[in-house]
Amino acid sequence: MSILSKTINVLLVDDDEINNFISIKLIKKALLNTSITACLNGKFAIDQLVELQQKDPESLPDYILLDINMPIMNGWDFLDEYNRLGIDPLKKTKIYIISSSVFSNDISKAKSYPLVHDFISKPLNVERIKEIFGVIEN
């Protein structure tokens, strides 16, 4: 099945509402068939994921775009809790750290998590989104 023929479910976890608005617009511009849910902190995202896992594990997101610095539960704590709870035992979901951090220790730490596919610096752009989601243009 082509990536363009099915709906791609994305969970955006970032406390910056303006950034979320822009990211959602860019993702929808890059990908036609997307369902995007935004959470303003890691705790809320974990709660939603646990509920999805219990009700319908098939509906877990295809991608999680995760900020590092957030109140209540930051990105690192989210990753630890996500792993501890075994939310995605089939490893369906691809997690990307999306951060404005330029600290090399954050980039190294992100890459040390087996769950994390890559570290992406903000701001997002359409080309980078297409790269993340594997969109091939003719």
mmCIF file with all atom_site columns, C-alpha atoms in Angstrom, residues 2-3 9 20 36 58 69 81 84 89 94-95 99 101 103 105 108 116 118:
data_model
loop_
_atom_site.group_PDB
_atom_site.id
_atom_site.type_symbol
_atom_site.label_atom_id
_atom_site.label_alt_id
_atom_site.label_comp_id
_atom_site.label_asym_id
_atom_site.label_entity_id
_atom_site.label_seq_id
_atom_site.pdbx_PDB_ins_code
_atom_site.Cartn_x
_atom_site.Cartn_y
_atom_site.Cartn_z
_atom_site.occupancy
_atom_site.B_iso_or_equiv
_atom_site.pdbx_formal_charge
_atom_site.auth_seq_id
_atom_site.auth_comp_id
_atom_site.auth_asym_id
_atom_site.auth_atom_id
_atom_site.pdbx_PDB_model_num
ATOM 1  C CA . SER A 1 2   ? 1.381  3.398  -0.964 1.00 0.00 ? 2   SER A CA 1
ATOM 2  C CA . ILE A 1 3   ? 2.008  5.866  1.833  1.00 0.00 ? 3   ILE A CA 1
ATOM 3  C CA . ASN A 1 9   ? -1.831 9.247  11.942 1.00 0.00 ? 9   ASN A CA 1
ATOM 4  C CA . ASN A 1 20  ? 1.811  23.293 16.601 1.00 0.00 ? 20  ASN A CA 1
ATOM 5  C CA . ILE A 1 36  ? -2.960 14.991 13.351 1.00 0.00 ? 36  ILE A CA 1
ATOM 6  C CA . GLU A 1 58  ? -4.215 -0.586 15.654 1.00 0.00 ? 58  GLU A CA 1
ATOM 7  C CA . ASN A 1 69  ? 11.356 21.010 26.635 1.00 0.00 ? 69  ASN A CA 1
ATOM 8  C CA . GLU A 1 81  ? 7.344  6.352  30.304 1.00 0.00 ? 81  GLU A CA 1
ATOM 9  C CA . ARG A 1 84  ? 8.258  1.561  30.552 1.00 0.00 ? 84  ARG A CA 1
ATOM 10 C CA . PRO A 1 89  ? 5.095  -3.555 21.487 1.00 0.00 ? 89  PRO A CA 1
ATOM 11 C CA . LYS A 1 94  ? 8.150  6.060  14.512 1.00 0.00 ? 94  LYS A CA 1
ATOM 12 C CA . ILE A 1 95  ? 9.242  8.719  17.011 1.00 0.00 ? 95  ILE A CA 1
ATOM 13 C CA . SER A 1 99  ? 13.371 20.546 18.976 1.00 0.00 ? 99  SER A CA 1
ATOM 14 C CA . SER A 1 101 ? 17.651 22.821 21.031 1.00 0.00 ? 101 SER A CA 1
ATOM 15 C CA . PHE A 1 103 ? 22.879 21.473 22.317 1.00 0.00 ? 103 PHE A CA 1
ATOM 16 C CA . ASN A 1 105 ? 24.173 16.635 24.286 1.00 0.00 ? 105 ASN A CA 1
ATOM 17 C CA . SER A 1 108 ? 23.317 12.705 21.313 1.00 0.00 ? 108 SER A CA 1
ATOM 18 C CA . VAL A 1 116 ? 13.920 7.648  18.402 1.00 0.00 ? 116 VAL A CA 1
ATOM 19 C CA . ASP A 1 118 ? 16.012 10.981 14.336 1.00 0.00 ? 118 ASP A CA 1
#
